[in-house]
Each structure stands twice: as C-alpha cells, then as structure tokens.
Amino acid sequence: RVVFMAIGFETTAPSTAMTVLRAAAEGLRNFSIFCNHVTIVPAIKAILDSPDLRLDGFIGPGHVSTVIGCRPYEFIARDYGKPVVTAGFEPLDILQSIYMLMLQLSRGESIVENQYSRVVPWDGNPVALKAIGETMELRPYFEWRGLGFISHSALKVREKYAAFDAELLFSVPGVRVADPTACQCGEVLKGVLKPWECKVFGTACTPETPIGTCMVSPEGACAAYYNYGRLTRTRVKEASRS
C-alpha cells in the first residue's frame, strides 16, 4: 500500500487534492494520503494577536498567493492596520516589495498590494481552490512549531474521500512533539528577536543541523540570515561589545 505524506501550505494542497480526485476516478484501493497541509491565514492571525508582536508589515508569500490570491490578506490591513505586499521571489521583487511597504508606512497607510501581479491573481486560482474544497476541510485545531495550537489552521480529508485518508485507515494516533527548549522560532516569527539573537543560532542550530523550523527550510528567516546575513550579524555583535 502506498501512503503519500501530504505537507505544505496551500501551495502544495492542490496537487494533493487533484491526486485524490484522480485516485477516486480510477478506483484505486491501495493509495491514501496522510494529510498535514496547513493554511496561511490563521497562522498570520495568531502572530498578529500576539501581545509582543513587533512587526510593522508583511511581505505576502508569492507561492501561496498564486493559489489563494491576495483577498484573504485584506483583514490584516483592515483590522490590524498592517500593510501587506504580495511579492515575487527575484531579488528585484523583494526590493520593490520592501519599497512599497516603506511607502505605505511613510504615508500612514495600510492596504494590500500585489507586487507579484504577473503571476498572482487577486482572487486566486479557482480550479485549485475548487479541488481543495472538494476533497479537504479544516481541522478544528492544529499544533504549530513555535506557535502552539491554532484553530482551523490545517486541512484534513473530507469524509466523502475517507477511503483515501491514511489517518483513518491506519488509526494514526495524534503525536505531540515538544519544541526544543533552546529553540526561539516563535519569537523570530513575531519579530521579537532577530534570527542571530537566538541563543543557538549559528552554533547548535545551522542549516546542516537545524533545531527549529526557521532554519529547516531554505526559505526560513534563520536560514536566510545564516546564509546571507553574516556581515550584518558581525556588525551588530561588534557594536554590542563596544
């Protein structure tokens, strides 16, 4: 029997959903998925609701936004007064997005802008969203590394497609894995700490031996600082000694 470990944000959920639909159409009986897809908006809201939040704005995730669009981020600007700019991945995309955020902040504005409009439609990809909605539904809650339990922040297989739900077929128990005590990814995500201010950054925690989620992925803040931010980190350390 084949079990597919389905992970990732809305970016990867459509391919999982399409696979389930195809498996159902072909009547497969030896295939299932262990659905651990997560959703971006509840995670952002959990960060925004943190009492020690120190973020001034958000660069919206390009890949996720190709699926869900920019409209789901409107609550960030409307309810929390934080500007959002959905960005592409090229260096110039990032620079332009930061510039657009700085313009909003300098003007006292908080709106959602789409820098990555060449790829991201405002209302997302309807085909992808339909496939996700057909095969998956929100879990009541899900545990995140560094952020704890967040309501309605992950997806599970709908009952209609229970024949492809490995969690049910194999009675997979809920297993909790505690965050390493030295890990401070939650503080990094909320802007309380810079990555290099974490007590294990660059020593016990590196891309080769990651402890926290911010270092595991090459897209994580800690991994980016480790690979590209050494000059800034050195200057700050030197300033703190003087």
CSV table of C-alpha atoms in Angstrom, one decimal:
chain,number,residue,atom,x,y,z
A,1,ARG,CA,0.0,0.0,0.0
A,2,VAL,CA,1.2,3.5,-0.9
A,3,VAL,CA,0.8,6.4,1.6
A,4,PHE,CA,1.6,9.9,0.5
A,5,MET,CA,2.8,12.3,3.1
A,6,ALA,CA,0.9,15.4,2.2
A,7,ILE,CA,2.6,18.5,3.7
A,8,GLY,CA,2.9,22.2,2.9
A,9,PHE,CA,0.7,25.3,2.7
A,10,GLU,CA,-2.0,26.0,0.1
A,11,THR,CA,0.9,26.0,-2.4
A,12,THR,CA,1.0,22.2,-2.5
A,13,ALA,CA,-2.5,21.3,-1.4
A,14,PRO,CA,-4.0,21.5,-5.0
A,15,SER,CA,-1.7,18.8,-6.3
A,16,THR,CA,-2.7,16.5,-3.4
A,17,ALA,CA,-6.4,17.3,-4.0
A,18,MET,CA,-6.0,16.5,-7.7
A,19,THR,CA,-4.3,13.3,-6.9
A,20,VAL,CA,-7.1,12.2,-4.6
A,21,LEU,CA,-9.7,13.1,-7.3
A,22,ARG,CA,-7.7,11.1,-9.8
A,23,ALA,CA,-7.4,8.1,-7.5
A,24,ALA,CA,-11.1,8.2,-6.8
A,25,ALA,CA,-11.9,8.3,-10.5
A,26,GLU,CA,-9.6,5.3,-11.2
A,27,GLY,CA,-11.0,3.4,-8.3
A,28,LEU,CA,-7.6,2.8,-6.6
A,29,ARG,CA,-7.7,0.8,-3.4
A,30,ASN,CA,-4.0,0.8,-2.4
A,31,PHE,CA,-3.4,4.5,-2.2
A,32,SER,CA,-4.0,7.0,0.6
A,33,ILE,CA,-2.7,10.3,1.9
A,34,PHE,CA,-1.6,11.4,5.4
A,35,CYS,CA,-2.9,15.0,5.2
A,36,ASN,CA,-0.9,17.6,7.1
A,37,HIS,CA,-1.5,20.6,4.9
A,38,VAL,CA,-1.6,23.9,6.8
A,39,THR,CA,-3.3,27.2,6.0
A,40,ILE,CA,-1.5,30.6,6.0
A,41,VAL,CA,-4.2,33.0,7.2
A,42,PRO,CA,-4.9,31.5,10.7
A,43,ALA,CA,-1.1,31.4,11.3
A,44,ILE,CA,-0.8,35.1,10.4
A,45,LYS,CA,-3.7,35.9,12.6
A,46,ALA,CA,-2.1,34.1,15.5
A,47,ILE,CA,1.0,36.1,15.1
A,48,LEU,CA,-0.9,39.3,14.8
A,49,ASP,CA,-2.8,38.5,18.0
A,50,SER,CA,0.4,38.0,20.0
A,51,PRO,CA,0.8,40.7,22.7
A,52,ASP,CA,4.5,41.0,22.0
A,53,LEU,CA,4.2,41.5,18.2
A,54,ARG,CA,6.8,43.8,16.7
A,55,LEU,CA,6.1,43.6,13.0
A,56,ASP,CA,5.3,46.7,11.0
A,57,GLY,CA,4.1,45.0,7.8
A,58,PHE,CA,4.0,41.8,5.8
A,59,ILE,CA,5.6,40.6,2.6
A,60,GLY,CA,2.9,38.2,1.3
A,61,PRO,CA,4.0,34.8,0.2
A,62,GLY,CA,4.1,34.5,-3.5
A,63,HIS,CA,3.6,30.8,-4.0
A,64,VAL,CA,0.7,30.5,-1.6
A,65,SER,CA,-0.9,33.6,-3.1
A,66,THR,CA,-0.9,32.0,-6.6
A,67,VAL,CA,-3.5,29.6,-5.1
A,68,ILE,CA,-5.5,31.7,-2.6
A,69,GLY,CA,-4.9,35.2,-4.2
A,70,CYS,CA,-4.5,38.5,-2.3
A,71,ARG,CA,-8.0,39.0,-1.0
A,72,PRO,CA,-7.6,36.7,2.1
A,73,TYR,CA,-5.0,39.2,3.4
A,74,GLU,CA,-7.3,42.2,3.5
A,75,PHE,CA,-8.2,41.6,7.2
A,76,ILE,CA,-4.5,42.3,8.0
A,77,ALA,CA,-4.7,45.9,6.7
A,78,ARG,CA,-8.3,46.5,7.7
A,79,ASP,CA,-8.4,45.0,11.2
A,80,TYR,CA,-4.8,45.3,12.3
A,81,GLY,CA,-3.5,48.3,10.4
A,82,LYS,CA,-0.6,46.5,8.9
A,83,PRO,CA,0.4,46.9,5.3
A,84,VAL,CA,0.8,43.9,3.0
A,85,VAL,CA,2.6,43.5,-0.3
A,86,THR,CA,2.5,40.1,-2.0
A,87,ALA,CA,5.9,39.6,-3.5
A,88,GLY,CA,7.7,37.5,-6.1
A,89,PHE,CA,11.0,35.7,-5.4
A,90,GLU,CA,13.6,37.5,-7.5
A,91,PRO,CA,15.9,40.0,-5.7
A,92,LEU,CA,14.2,42.9,-7.5
A,93,ASP,CA,10.8,41.6,-6.5
A,94,ILE,CA,11.8,41.6,-2.8
A,95,LEU,CA,13.4,45.1,-3.1
A,96,GLN,CA,10.3,46.5,-4.8
A,97,SER,CA,8.0,45.0,-2.2
A,98,ILE,CA,10.1,46.4,0.7
A,99,TYR,CA,9.9,49.8,-1.1
A,100,MET,CA,6.2,49.5,-1.5
A,101,LEU,CA,5.8,48.7,2.2
A,102,MET,CA,8.0,51.6,3.2
A,103,LEU,CA,5.9,53.9,1.1
A,104,GLN,CA,2.8,52.8,2.9
A,105,LEU,CA,4.3,53.2,6.3
A,106,SER,CA,5.7,56.6,5.5
A,107,ARG,CA,2.2,57.7,4.4
A,108,GLY,CA,0.4,56.1,7.3
A,109,GLU,CA,-1.4,53.7,5.0
A,110,SER,CA,-2.3,50.1,5.4
A,111,ILE,CA,-3.6,48.4,2.3
A,112,VAL,CA,-3.0,45.1,0.4
A,113,GLU,CA,-0.9,45.5,-2.7
A,114,ASN,CA,0.1,42.9,-5.3
A,115,GLN,CA,3.7,43.3,-6.5
A,116,TYR,CA,3.6,39.8,-8.0
A,117,SER,CA,0.7,40.6,-10.3
A,118,ARG,CA,2.4,38.9,-13.2
A,119,VAL,CA,1.7,35.5,-11.5
A,120,VAL,CA,-0.8,36.1,-8.6
A,121,PRO,CA,-4.5,36.8,-9.4
A,122,TRP,CA,-6.3,38.8,-6.8
A,123,ASP,CA,-8.9,36.1,-6.2
A,124,GLY,CA,-6.6,33.2,-6.6
A,125,ASN,CA,-6.8,30.1,-8.8
A,126,PRO,CA,-10.4,28.9,-8.9
A,127,VAL,CA,-9.6,25.5,-10.2
A,128,ALA,CA,-7.1,24.8,-7.4
A,129,LEU,CA,-9.4,26.2,-4.8
A,130,LYS,CA,-12.3,24.1,-6.0
A,131,ALA,CA,-10.2,20.9,-5.9
A,132,ILE,CA,-9.1,21.7,-2.3
A,133,GLY,CA,-12.7,22.5,-1.2
A,134,GLU,CA,-13.9,19.3,-2.8
A,135,THR,CA,-11.5,16.9,-1.1
A,136,MET,CA,-10.5,18.7,2.1
A,137,GLU,CA,-11.9,20.6,5.1
A,138,LEU,CA,-10.5,22.5,8.0
A,139,ARG,CA,-9.4,20.7,11.2
A,140,PRO,CA,-10.7,22.1,14.5
A,141,TYR,CA,-7.1,22.9,15.5
A,142,PHE,CA,-3.5,22.0,14.7
A,143,GLU,CA,-0.3,22.4,16.6
A,144,TRP,CA,2.4,24.5,15.1
A,145,ARG,CA,6.1,24.5,16.0
A,146,GLY,CA,6.8,27.8,17.8
A,147,LEU,CA,3.2,29.0,17.9
A,148,GLY,CA,1.3,26.2,19.7
A,149,PHE,CA,-2.3,25.2,18.8
A,150,ILE,CA,-4.1,27.4,16.2
A,151,SER,CA,-7.8,26.9,15.4
A,152,HIS,CA,-8.8,25.9,11.9
A,153,SER,CA,-5.2,26.2,10.6
A,154,ALA,CA,-4.8,22.9,8.8
A,155,LEU,CA,-6.7,20.6,6.4
A,156,LYS,CA,-7.9,17.0,6.6
A,157,VAL,CA,-9.6,14.7,4.1
A,158,ARG,CA,-13.3,15.1,3.8
A,159,GLU,CA,-15.5,12.1,4.8
A,160,LYS,CA,-16.5,11.7,1.2
A,161,TYR,CA,-13.0,10.6,0.4
A,162,ALA,CA,-12.3,8.7,3.6
A,163,ALA,CA,-11.1,5.7,1.6
A,164,PHE,CA,-8.0,7.7,0.8
A,165,ASP,CA,-7.4,9.1,4.4
A,166,ALA,CA,-4.4,7.3,5.9
A,167,GLU,CA,-5.2,8.9,9.2
A,168,LEU,CA,-8.4,6.8,9.4
A,169,LEU,CA,-7.3,3.7,7.6
A,170,PHE,CA,-4.3,3.2,9.8
A,171,SER,CA,-5.6,4.7,13.0
A,172,VAL,CA,-2.7,7.2,13.2
A,173,PRO,CA,-2.5,8.5,16.7
A,174,GLY,CA,-2.0,12.2,17.5
A,175,VAL,CA,1.6,12.5,18.4
A,176,ARG,CA,2.9,15.7,20.1
A,177,VAL,CA,6.5,16.7,19.6
A,178,ALA,CA,7.6,19.4,22.0
A,179,ASP,CA,9.6,22.3,20.7
A,180,PRO,CA,13.3,22.1,21.7
A,181,THR,CA,13.7,24.2,24.8
A,182,ALA,CA,16.5,26.2,23.2
A,183,CYS,CA,14.5,27.0,20.1
A,184,GLN,CA,13.2,30.6,19.8
A,185,CYS,CA,11.5,30.3,16.4
A,186,GLY,CA,8.2,31.7,17.8
A,187,GLU,CA,9.9,34.9,18.9
A,188,VAL,CA,11.6,35.2,15.5
A,189,LEU,CA,8.3,34.8,13.7
A,190,LYS,CA,6.7,37.6,15.8
A,191,GLY,CA,9.7,39.9,15.3
A,192,VAL,CA,10.6,39.9,19.0
A,193,LEU,CA,14.1,38.5,18.1
A,194,LYS,CA,16.3,38.8,15.0
A,195,PRO,CA,17.4,35.3,13.9
A,196,TRP,CA,21.0,36.0,15.1
A,197,GLU,CA,19.7,36.9,18.5
A,198,CYS,CA,18.6,33.3,19.2
A,199,LYS,CA,20.9,31.7,21.7
A,200,VAL,CA,21.5,28.6,19.4
A,201,PHE,CA,21.7,30.4,16.1
A,202,GLY,CA,24.8,29.5,14.1
A,203,THR,CA,26.1,27.2,16.8
A,204,ALA,CA,23.9,24.3,17.7
A,205,CYS,CA,21.4,25.4,15.0
A,206,THR,CA,22.6,25.6,11.4
A,207,PRO,CA,21.1,24.5,8.0
A,208,GLU,CA,23.1,21.3,8.4
A,209,THR,CA,21.8,20.7,11.9
A,210,PRO,CA,18.6,22.6,12.2
A,211,ILE,CA,16.7,22.8,15.5
A,212,GLY,CA,13.8,25.0,14.6
A,213,THR,CA,11.5,25.4,11.6
A,214,CYS,CA,13.0,28.8,10.7
A,215,MET,CA,16.3,27.1,10.0
A,216,VAL,CA,15.0,23.8,8.4
A,217,SER,CA,13.7,25.4,5.2
A,218,PRO,CA,16.0,27.4,2.9
A,219,GLU,CA,13.1,29.9,2.8
A,220,GLY,CA,13.1,30.3,6.6
A,221,ALA,CA,14.3,33.6,8.2
A,222,CYS,CA,17.1,31.9,10.2
A,223,ALA,CA,18.4,30.1,7.2
A,224,ALA,CA,18.4,33.3,5.1
A,225,TYR,CA,20.2,35.2,7.8
A,226,TYR,CA,22.7,32.3,8.3
A,227,ASN,CA,23.5,32.1,4.5
A,228,TYR,CA,23.3,35.8,3.6
A,229,GLY,CA,23.4,38.0,6.7
A,230,ARG,CA,26.7,37.4,8.2
A,231,LEU,CA,28.1,40.9,7.6
A,232,THR,CA,25.1,42.5,9.4
A,233,ARG,CA,25.3,39.9,12.2
A,234,THR,CA,29.1,40.6,12.7
A,235,ARG,CA,28.5,44.4,12.8
A,236,VAL,CA,25.8,44.1,15.4
A,237,LYS,CA,27.9,41.8,17.6
A,238,GLU,CA,30.8,44.2,17.4
A,239,ALA,CA,28.5,47.1,18.3
A,240,SER,CA,27.2,45.3,21.3
A,241,ARG,CA,30.7,44.7,22.6
A,242,SER,CA,31.8,48.4,22.3
